[in-house]
CSV table of C-alpha atoms and ligand atoms in Angstrom, one decimal:
chain,number,residue,atom,x,y,z
B,24,MET,CA,142.6,41.3,123.8
B,25,ALA,CA,140.9,39.8,127.1
B,26,THR,CA,139.6,41.1,129.8
B,27,TYR,CA,139.4,39.7,133.2
B,28,LYS,CA,136.7,40.7,135.9
B,29,ILE,CA,138.5,40.6,139.1
B,30,THR,CA,136.2,41.6,141.8
B,31,ASN,CA,132.8,42.8,141.2
B,32,SER,CA,134.5,46.1,140.4
B,33,THR,CA,137.6,45.6,138.8
B,34,TYR,CA,138.6,44.0,136.2
B,35,PHE,CA,141.9,43.5,133.8
B,36,VAL,CA,141.6,45.2,130.6
B,37,GLY,CA,145.8,45.5,129.4
B,38,ALA,CA,147.8,44.1,127.5
B,39,ILE,CA,149.4,40.6,127.5
B,40,ASP,CA,153.6,41.4,125.5
B,41,TRP,CA,154.4,37.5,124.1
B,42,HIS,CA,156.6,38.4,122.1
B,43,ARG,CA,158.8,41.3,123.5
B,44,ARG,CA,162.3,39.8,124.2
B,45,LEU,CA,163.9,42.7,125.8
B,46,PHE,CA,163.1,45.8,127.9
B,47,ASP,CA,164.7,49.0,128.1
B,48,SER,CA,167.4,48.0,125.2
B,49,LEU,CA,169.3,46.5,128.2
B,50,ILE,CA,166.8,43.6,130.2
B,51,PRO,CA,166.1,40.0,128.7
B,52,LEU,CA,162.5,39.0,128.8
B,53,PRO,CA,162.5,35.2,128.0
B,54,GLU,CA,159.0,35.3,128.8
B,55,GLY,CA,157.6,38.6,127.7
B,56,THR,CA,156.2,40.6,130.0
B,57,SER,CA,152.5,42.6,130.4
B,58,TYR,CA,151.4,45.8,130.8
B,59,ASN,CA,148.4,45.3,133.6
B,60,SER,CA,145.7,48.3,133.3
B,61,TYR,CA,143.2,48.1,135.8
B,62,LEU,CA,139.6,49.6,135.4
B,63,ILE,CA,137.2,49.9,138.5
B,64,ARG,CA,134.0,50.6,138.6
B,65,GLY,CA,132.0,53.1,141.4
B,66,SER,CA,129.0,53.6,141.8
B,67,GLU,CA,129.6,57.3,140.5
B,68,LYS,CA,133.1,57.3,138.7
B,69,THR,CA,135.2,55.2,136.9
B,70,ALA,CA,138.9,55.6,137.2
B,71,LEU,CA,141.6,53.1,135.2
B,72,VAL,CA,144.5,52.3,137.1
B,73,GLU,CA,147.7,53.1,134.6
B,74,SER,CA,147.6,53.2,131.2
B,75,VAL,CA,150.1,50.7,129.1
B,76,ASP,CA,153.2,50.2,126.8
B,77,PRO,CA,151.7,53.1,123.9
B,78,SER,CA,152.6,49.8,121.3
B,79,LYS,CA,149.7,48.3,123.2
B,80,TYR,CA,147.2,51.9,123.1
B,81,ASP,CA,144.8,49.7,120.8
B,82,GLU,CA,144.5,46.9,122.5
B,83,LEU,CA,143.7,49.0,126.1
B,84,VAL,CA,141.1,50.6,123.9
B,85,ALA,CA,139.7,47.8,122.2
B,86,ASN,CA,139.3,46.5,126.2
B,87,LEU,CA,137.7,49.1,126.8
B,88,GLU,CA,135.2,48.9,124.7
B,89,SER,CA,134.5,45.2,124.8
B,90,LEU,CA,133.3,46.4,128.3
B,91,GLY,CA,130.9,49.3,127.3
B,92,VAL,CA,133.5,51.9,128.9
B,93,GLU,CA,132.5,55.5,127.7
B,94,GLN,CA,133.7,57.5,130.1
B,95,ILE,CA,136.7,57.4,132.2
B,96,ASP,CA,136.6,60.0,135.4
B,97,TYR,CA,139.9,59.1,136.4
B,98,ILE,CA,143.4,58.0,135.3
B,99,ILE,CA,145.6,56.8,138.1
B,100,SER,CA,149.3,56.6,137.3
B,101,ASN,CA,151.5,55.2,140.2
B,102,HIS,CA,154.3,55.8,138.1
B,103,ALA,CA,155.6,57.9,135.1
B,104,GLU,CA,157.9,55.1,133.0
B,105,GLN,CA,156.6,54.9,129.9
B,106,ASP,CA,155.1,51.1,129.8
B,107,HIS,CA,152.7,52.6,132.2
B,108,SER,CA,152.3,56.1,131.0
B,109,GLY,CA,153.0,56.0,127.7
B,110,SER,CA,149.2,55.9,126.3
B,111,LEU,CA,148.0,58.6,128.6
B,112,PRO,CA,148.3,61.1,125.8
B,113,ASN,CA,146.4,58.9,123.4
B,114,LEU,CA,143.9,57.7,126.0
B,115,LEU,CA,143.6,61.7,126.9
B,116,ASP,CA,142.3,62.8,124.2
B,117,ARG,CA,139.3,59.9,123.3
B,118,TYR,CA,138.2,60.4,126.7
B,119,PRO,CA,138.6,64.2,127.1
B,120,GLN,CA,136.9,64.7,130.7
B,121,ALA,CA,138.8,62.2,132.6
B,122,LYS,CA,141.9,63.5,134.9
B,123,VAL,CA,145.1,62.0,135.6
B,124,VAL,CA,145.2,61.6,139.5
B,125,THR,CA,148.9,61.4,140.5
B,126,ASN,CA,151.2,62.7,143.3
B,127,ALA,CA,153.2,66.1,142.4
B,128,LYS,CA,156.6,64.2,141.3
B,129,CYS,CA,154.8,62.1,139.1
B,130,LYS,CA,153.1,64.7,137.7
B,131,GLY,CA,156.3,66.8,136.8
B,132,LEU,CA,157.5,63.8,135.0
B,133,LEU,CA,154.5,63.6,133.1
B,134,GLU,CA,154.5,66.6,132.1
B,135,GLU,CA,158.4,66.7,130.5
B,136,HIS,CA,158.2,63.1,129.1
B,137,LEU,CA,155.1,62.9,127.9
B,138,GLY,CA,154.4,66.8,127.5
B,139,ILE,CA,150.7,66.6,129.2
B,140,GLU,CA,149.4,70.2,129.9
B,141,GLY,CA,149.2,71.2,133.8
B,142,ASP,CA,145.4,71.0,133.7
B,143,LYS,CA,144.7,68.0,132.9
B,144,PHE,CA,146.1,66.9,137.0
B,145,ILE,CA,144.3,66.0,140.2
B,146,THR,CA,147.5,65.8,142.6
B,147,VAL,CA,147.3,63.8,145.6
B,148,GLY,CA,149.3,63.4,148.7
B,149,ASP,CA,150.3,60.7,151.0
B,150,GLU,CA,147.1,59.0,152.3
B,151,GLU,CA,144.3,60.8,150.4
B,152,THR,CA,141.3,59.6,149.1
B,153,ILE,CA,139.6,60.5,145.7
B,154,SER,CA,135.6,58.4,145.6
B,155,LEU,CA,134.6,56.9,143.2
B,156,GLY,CA,130.6,56.7,144.6
B,157,ASP,CA,130.7,53.4,146.7
B,158,LYS,CA,134.2,53.0,146.4
B,159,HIS,CA,137.1,54.9,147.1
B,160,LEU,CA,140.5,54.8,146.2
B,161,LYS,CA,143.9,55.8,149.0
B,162,PHE,CA,147.6,56.7,147.3
B,163,ILE,CA,149.6,55.5,149.3
B,164,ILE,CA,153.0,58.0,148.7
B,165,ALA,CA,155.9,55.4,148.3
B,166,PRO,CA,158.9,56.3,146.5
B,167,TRP,CA,162.4,54.3,145.2
B,168,VAL,CA,160.3,51.3,144.0
B,169,HIS,CA,161.8,52.3,141.5
B,170,TRP,CA,161.5,55.7,140.6
B,171,PRO,CA,161.7,58.6,143.0
B,172,GLU,CA,157.4,59.2,142.1
B,173,THR,CA,156.6,55.8,142.6
B,174,MET,CA,152.9,55.4,144.5
B,175,PHE,CA,150.7,53.2,145.1
B,176,THR,CA,147.0,53.4,144.9
B,177,TYR,CA,144.6,51.1,147.2
B,178,LEU,CA,140.7,50.3,146.4
B,179,VAL,CA,139.5,50.3,149.9
B,180,GLU,CA,135.9,48.6,150.1
B,181,ASP,CA,137.8,45.5,147.7
B,182,LYS,CA,141.1,45.5,149.6
B,183,ILE,CA,142.9,45.7,146.6
B,184,LEU,CA,146.5,46.9,146.2
B,185,PHE,CA,147.4,48.5,142.5
B,186,PRO,CA,151.8,48.8,143.2
B,187,CYS,CA,152.3,49.4,139.9
B,188,ASP,CA,156.3,48.0,139.5
B,189,PHE,CA,156.5,46.8,143.3
B,190,LEU,CA,155.8,43.1,143.4
B,191,GLY,CA,155.3,42.8,139.3
B,192,SER,CA,157.2,39.7,137.0
B,193,HIS,CA,158.3,40.4,133.9
B,194,LEU,CA,156.6,37.9,132.0
B,195,ALA,CA,153.6,37.1,129.9
B,196,PRO,CA,150.8,35.1,131.8
B,197,SER,CA,148.7,32.8,130.3
B,198,GLN,CA,147.1,32.4,134.5
B,199,LEU,CA,146.3,36.0,135.1
B,200,LEU,CA,145.2,35.6,138.7
B,201,VAL,CA,147.5,33.3,140.6
B,202,GLU,CA,147.0,32.0,144.3
B,203,SER,CA,150.8,30.6,144.5
B,204,ILE,CA,154.1,31.8,143.2
B,205,ASP,CA,155.1,29.0,142.6
B,206,GLU,CA,155.1,28.9,138.8
B,207,PHE,CA,156.6,32.3,138.3
B,208,TYR,CA,158.9,32.6,141.7
B,209,GLU,CA,161.4,32.7,138.4
B,210,GLY,CA,160.1,36.0,136.8
B,211,ALA,CA,159.1,37.3,140.1
B,212,LYS,CA,162.9,37.0,140.6
B,213,ARG,CA,164.1,38.0,137.7
B,214,TYR,CA,162.0,41.3,137.6
B,215,TYR,CA,162.9,41.6,141.7
B,216,ALA,CA,166.6,41.6,140.7
B,217,GLU,CA,166.7,43.5,138.0
B,218,ILE,CA,164.8,46.6,139.0
B,219,MET,CA,163.9,46.4,142.5
B,220,MET,CA,167.4,44.9,143.9
B,221,PRO,CA,169.2,48.6,144.1
B,222,PHE,CA,166.4,49.7,146.1
B,223,ARG,CA,166.4,46.6,149.0
B,224,THR,CA,165.5,49.6,151.4
B,225,SER,CA,163.2,51.3,150.3
B,226,VAL,CA,161.3,47.5,149.3
B,227,LEU,CA,161.7,46.8,153.1
B,228,LYS,CA,160.4,49.9,154.3
B,229,HIS,CA,157.6,50.3,152.5
B,230,LEU,CA,156.6,45.9,152.6
B,231,ASP,CA,156.7,46.9,156.3
B,232,ARG,CA,154.1,50.5,155.8
B,233,LEU,CA,151.7,48.0,153.8
B,234,LYS,CA,151.2,46.0,157.6
B,235,ASP,CA,148.8,48.5,157.9
B,236,TYR,CA,146.6,47.6,155.0
B,237,GLU,CA,144.4,45.2,154.7
B,238,ILE,CA,145.3,43.3,151.5
B,239,SER,CA,143.5,40.9,149.5
B,240,ILE,CA,145.0,41.2,146.4
B,241,ILE,CA,147.8,42.5,144.8
B,242,ALA,CA,147.1,44.2,141.4
B,243,PRO,CA,151.3,44.7,140.3
B,244,SER,CA,151.5,46.2,136.5
B,245,HIS,CA,153.5,43.9,135.1
B,246,GLY,CA,152.9,40.0,135.3
B,247,PRO,CA,149.9,37.9,137.6
B,248,VAL,CA,147.8,39.1,139.8
B,249,HIS,CA,148.3,37.5,143.7
B,250,LEU,CA,145.0,36.3,145.0
B,251,ASN,CA,147.1,35.3,148.4
B,252,PRO,CA,149.5,38.4,149.3
B,253,LYS,CA,151.7,36.8,151.2
B,254,PRO,CA,154.0,34.2,148.8
B,255,ILE,CA,155.2,37.3,146.9
B,256,MET,CA,155.4,39.5,150.0
B,257,ASP,CA,157.5,36.9,151.7
B,258,ALA,CA,159.6,36.9,149.0
B,259,TYR,CA,160.4,40.1,148.5
B,260,ARG,CA,160.8,40.5,152.2
B,261,LYS,CA,163.4,37.3,151.7
B,262,TRP,CA,165.3,38.6,149.0
B,263,ALA,CA,165.8,42.8,150.3
B,264,SER,CA,166.6,41.7,153.5
B,265,ASP,CA,170.4,41.0,154.5
B,266,GLU,CA,170.4,37.9,154.4
B,267,VAL,CA,173.4,36.0,151.9
B,268,GLU,CA,173.2,32.0,151.5
B,269,ASN,CA,176.7,29.9,151.1
B,270,GLU,CA,177.1,30.6,147.5
B,271,VAL,CA,179.7,32.5,145.7
B,272,VAL,CA,178.6,33.9,141.8
B,273,LEU,CA,181.0,33.7,139.0
B,274,PRO,CA,180.6,35.9,135.6
B,275,PHE,CA,183.8,35.3,133.8
B,276,VAL,CA,184.6,35.8,130.4
B,277,SER,CA,188.5,34.1,128.6
B,278,MET,CA,189.8,34.9,125.6
B,279,HIS,CA,192.9,31.7,124.6
B,280,GLY,CA,192.0,29.7,128.2
B,281,SER,CA,194.2,31.2,130.8
B,282,THR,CA,191.0,32.5,132.8
B,283,ALA,CA,188.4,29.6,131.7
B,284,LYS,CA,191.5,27.3,133.3
B,285,MET,CA,191.0,29.5,136.4
B,286,VAL,CA,188.0,29.5,137.0
B,287,GLU,CA,187.9,25.6,136.2
B,288,TYR,CA,189.8,24.9,139.1
B,289,LEU,CA,188.6,27.7,141.5
B,290,THR,CA,184.8,26.6,140.9
B,291,GLU,CA,186.0,22.6,141.5
B,292,ARG,CA,187.9,24.0,144.6
B,293,LEU,CA,184.9,25.6,146.3
B,294,ILE,CA,182.6,22.5,144.9
B,295,GLU,CA,185.0,20.4,147.7
B,296,ARG,CA,185.2,22.7,150.3
B,297,GLY,CA,180.9,22.6,150.3
B,298,ILE,CA,180.8,26.1,148.6
B,299,ARG,CA,177.7,26.7,145.3
B,300,VAL,CA,178.8,28.4,142.8
B,301,LYS,CA,177.3,29.8,139.7
B,302,PRO,CA,179.6,30.5,136.9
B,303,PHE,CA,178.5,33.0,134.1
B,304,ASP,CA,180.1,32.6,130.5
B,305,LEU,CA,179.9,36.2,129.8
B,306,VAL,CA,180.2,35.4,126.6
B,307,GLY,CA,176.3,34.9,126.0
B,308,THR,CA,175.0,35.0,129.3
B,309,ASP,CA,171.7,35.8,129.7
B,310,ILE,CA,172.1,39.2,132.5
B,311,GLY,CA,168.7,39.1,134.2
B,312,LYS,CA,170.0,35.4,135.1
B,313,LEU,CA,173.5,36.9,136.4
B,314,ALA,CA,171.3,39.8,138.6
B,315,MET,CA,168.7,36.6,140.0
B,316,ALA,CA,172.1,35.0,141.3
B,317,LEU,CA,173.3,38.2,142.9
B,318,VAL,CA,170.5,38.1,145.0
B,319,ASP,CA,171.2,35.6,147.3
B,320,ALA,CA,174.9,35.3,147.2
B,321,ALA,CA,177.5,35.8,149.9
B,322,THR,CA,180.3,36.3,147.3
B,323,LEU,CA,180.8,37.5,143.6
B,324,VAL,CA,184.0,36.6,142.1
B,325,VAL,CA,185.0,38.3,138.8
B,326,ALA,CA,187.3,36.7,136.1
B,327,ALA,CA,188.5,38.3,133.1
B,328,PRO,CA,191.9,38.6,130.9
B,329,THR,CA,193.2,41.5,129.8
B,330,VAL,CA,192.4,43.5,126.8
B,331,LEU,CA,195.1,46.6,125.6
B,332,VAL,CA,195.8,46.7,129.6
B,333,GLY,CA,192.6,47.1,130.7
B,334,PRO,CA,189.7,44.3,131.9
B,335,HIS,CA,188.2,42.5,129.0
B,336,PRO,CA,185.0,45.1,128.1
B,337,LEU,CA,182.6,42.1,128.9
B,338,ALA,CA,183.9,41.8,132.4
B,339,VAL,CA,183.4,45.5,132.8
B,340,TYR,CA,180.2,45.3,131.5
B,341,ALA,CA,178.7,42.5,134.9
B,342,THR,CA,181.5,44.5,137.0
B,343,TYR,CA,179.6,47.5,136.2
B,344,LEU,CA,176.0,46.6,136.2
B,345,ALA,CA,176.7,44.2,139.9
B,346,ASN,CA,178.0,47.7,141.1
B,347,ALA,CA,174.7,49.1,139.4
B,348,LEU,CA,172.5,46.8,141.2
B,349,ARG,CA,173.9,46.9,144.5
B,350,PRO,CA,173.4,43.3,145.6
B,351,LYS,CA,173.9,42.3,149.3
B,352,ILE,CA,177.2,40.3,148.6
B,353,ARG,CA,180.1,40.4,151.3
B,354,PHE,CA,183.0,39.3,149.5
B,355,LEU,CA,184.4,40.5,146.0
B,356,GLY,CA,187.0,38.8,144.6
B,357,ILE,CA,188.9,39.5,140.9
B,358,ILE,CA,191.3,36.8,139.3
B,359,GLY,CA,192.4,36.8,135.3
B,360,SER,CA,195.2,37.1,133.1
B,361,TYR,CA,197.4,39.0,131.7
B,362,GLY,CA,199.8,38.3,128.1
B,363,TRP,CA,202.9,41.3,129.2
B,364,GLY,CA,201.1,44.1,131.1
B,365,SER,CA,197.3,44.7,133.1
B,366,LYS,CA,195.7,47.5,135.1
B,367,MET,CA,193.0,45.2,135.5
B,368,LEU,CA,192.7,45.2,139.4
B,369,ASP,CA,192.6,48.5,139.5
B,370,ASP,CA,190.2,49.2,136.5
B,371,LEU,CA,187.9,46.4,138.2
B,372,LYS,CA,187.9,48.0,141.6
B,373,GLY,CA,187.6,50.8,140.5
B,374,LEU,CA,184.0,50.1,139.2
B,375,VAL,CA,182.4,48.9,142.4
B,376,THR,CA,182.3,52.2,144.3
B,377,ASN,CA,178.6,50.9,145.6
B,378,LEU,CA,179.3,48.1,146.8
B,379,LYS,CA,179.9,47.7,150.5
B,380,VAL,CA,182.2,44.2,150.1
B,381,GLU,CA,185.4,43.1,151.6
B,382,LEU,CA,187.9,43.1,149.0
B,383,LEU,CA,189.4,39.3,148.7
B,384,PRO,CA,193.2,38.9,147.8
B,385,ALA,CA,193.2,38.8,144.0
B,386,VAL,CA,194.7,36.3,141.3
B,387,ILE,CA,196.4,38.2,138.4
B,388,VAL,CA,197.8,35.3,136.1
B,389,ARG,CA,200.8,36.1,133.4
B,390,GLY,CA,200.5,33.5,131.1
B,391,TYR,CA,199.0,30.1,131.5
B,392,PRO,CA,197.9,29.6,135.4
B,393,LYS,CA,201.3,27.7,136.8
B,394,ASP,CA,201.6,25.3,140.1
B,395,ASP,CA,201.9,28.9,142.3
B,396,ASP,CA,198.9,30.3,140.7
B,397,LEU,CA,196.5,27.7,141.3
B,398,LYS,CA,197.7,27.2,144.4
B,399,ALA,CA,196.2,31.1,145.1
B,400,LEU,CA,193.3,29.6,143.9
B,401,GLU,CA,193.2,27.6,146.1
B,402,ASN,CA,194.0,30.1,149.1
B,403,LEU,CA,191.3,31.7,147.9
B,404,ALA,CA,188.9,29.3,147.8
B,405,ASP,CA,189.9,28.6,151.7
B,406,GLU,CA,189.7,32.1,152.7
B,407,ILE,CA,185.6,32.1,151.0
B,408,LEU,CA,185.3,29.0,152.9
B,409,SER,CA,186.6,30.8,156.1
B,410,LYS,CA,184.3,33.8,155.3
B,411,HIS,CA,181.5,32.1,155.0
B,412,LYS,CA,181.5,30.2,157.7
B,413,GLN,CA,182.2,33.2,159.7
B,414,LEU,CA,179.1,34.1,158.4
B,415,ASN,CA,177.5,30.8,159.9
B,416,LEU,CA,176.5,30.4,156.0
B,417,LEU,CA,177.7,26.5,156.8
N,21,LIG,FE1,157.1,48.8,134.6
N,21,LIG,FE2,159.6,51.2,135.6
N,21,LIG,O1,157.8,50.9,134.9
């Protein structure tokens, strides 16, 4: 249990989850996470921005009690996902006079997911403001970072932006208030890759819109609070831009060594040509690392053996994930091997409908790769080099 004073009016009252290792039963959390909830005391009203994951409700209440909070007037819900909203029903029982302040879409989701009654809400629209007396909260409707109902809250007098998931990081911070993101860069990029990357267009649009706001502090709902907004906003601008790097991401799986040999050979040929390669053995890969690699790379090459005439299921998983995350990669290669027959190529191509990529010549080999097969991989390395040169990446 810990609270942190951010300004004279605003306190962190959320919870650090040091030991959580998986989010959504999907996303690895090698450094834990936090559920940031913020108390704002105005001269007349008190507001809480977000609740916490239900597993940490008691910690939130203990934090509020430690600050002597007896009444909450408004609970701001920027986003309906349960890691922020899940404690709302219990909070509303404990503070029955509190109203949930949110937009119409979020209200609908909170009613459906958490069973909160309609009369517990105050519904706000874009750029609407509520008063806490000497402080004012302004709401910025910001859909699709990363659900349709997402919004930001801006504490006008203190110039604090509460963007919920946006600009957040999945890590348990031992230092909550930070000036630089150097120490947190990987956690922030991992978060962007896993949560925000599919919504690059919305990310850029909302960053542009925030230019109209003077922001001194960014207080997201996961990870550290940014006392200097520029580094994290600049990082998001770069990640979400169309700019790609001279890099090939190479997720692979091999059963008897044929595909592994192809991956090794292609990796060496790419490196010889001055291209960075990030191979990921899908047996045991941290998919967060794979997602992070996809943020900047120009090219993805998936490498797989054949199982029951289709691609190995681990390659299906990685390809499906890449398609869902919609990275800005420009080129896609598929390589692999088979024993007696394979429709792997068609199956994998069918999984990338979201990706706006140019397909590179596939190299699918029967058995262990032979001289002709290695030559085809060399040609593939030449092709990737040529494509990267066309983009002036080297
Ligand atoms: Fe942190 Fe989309 O919830």
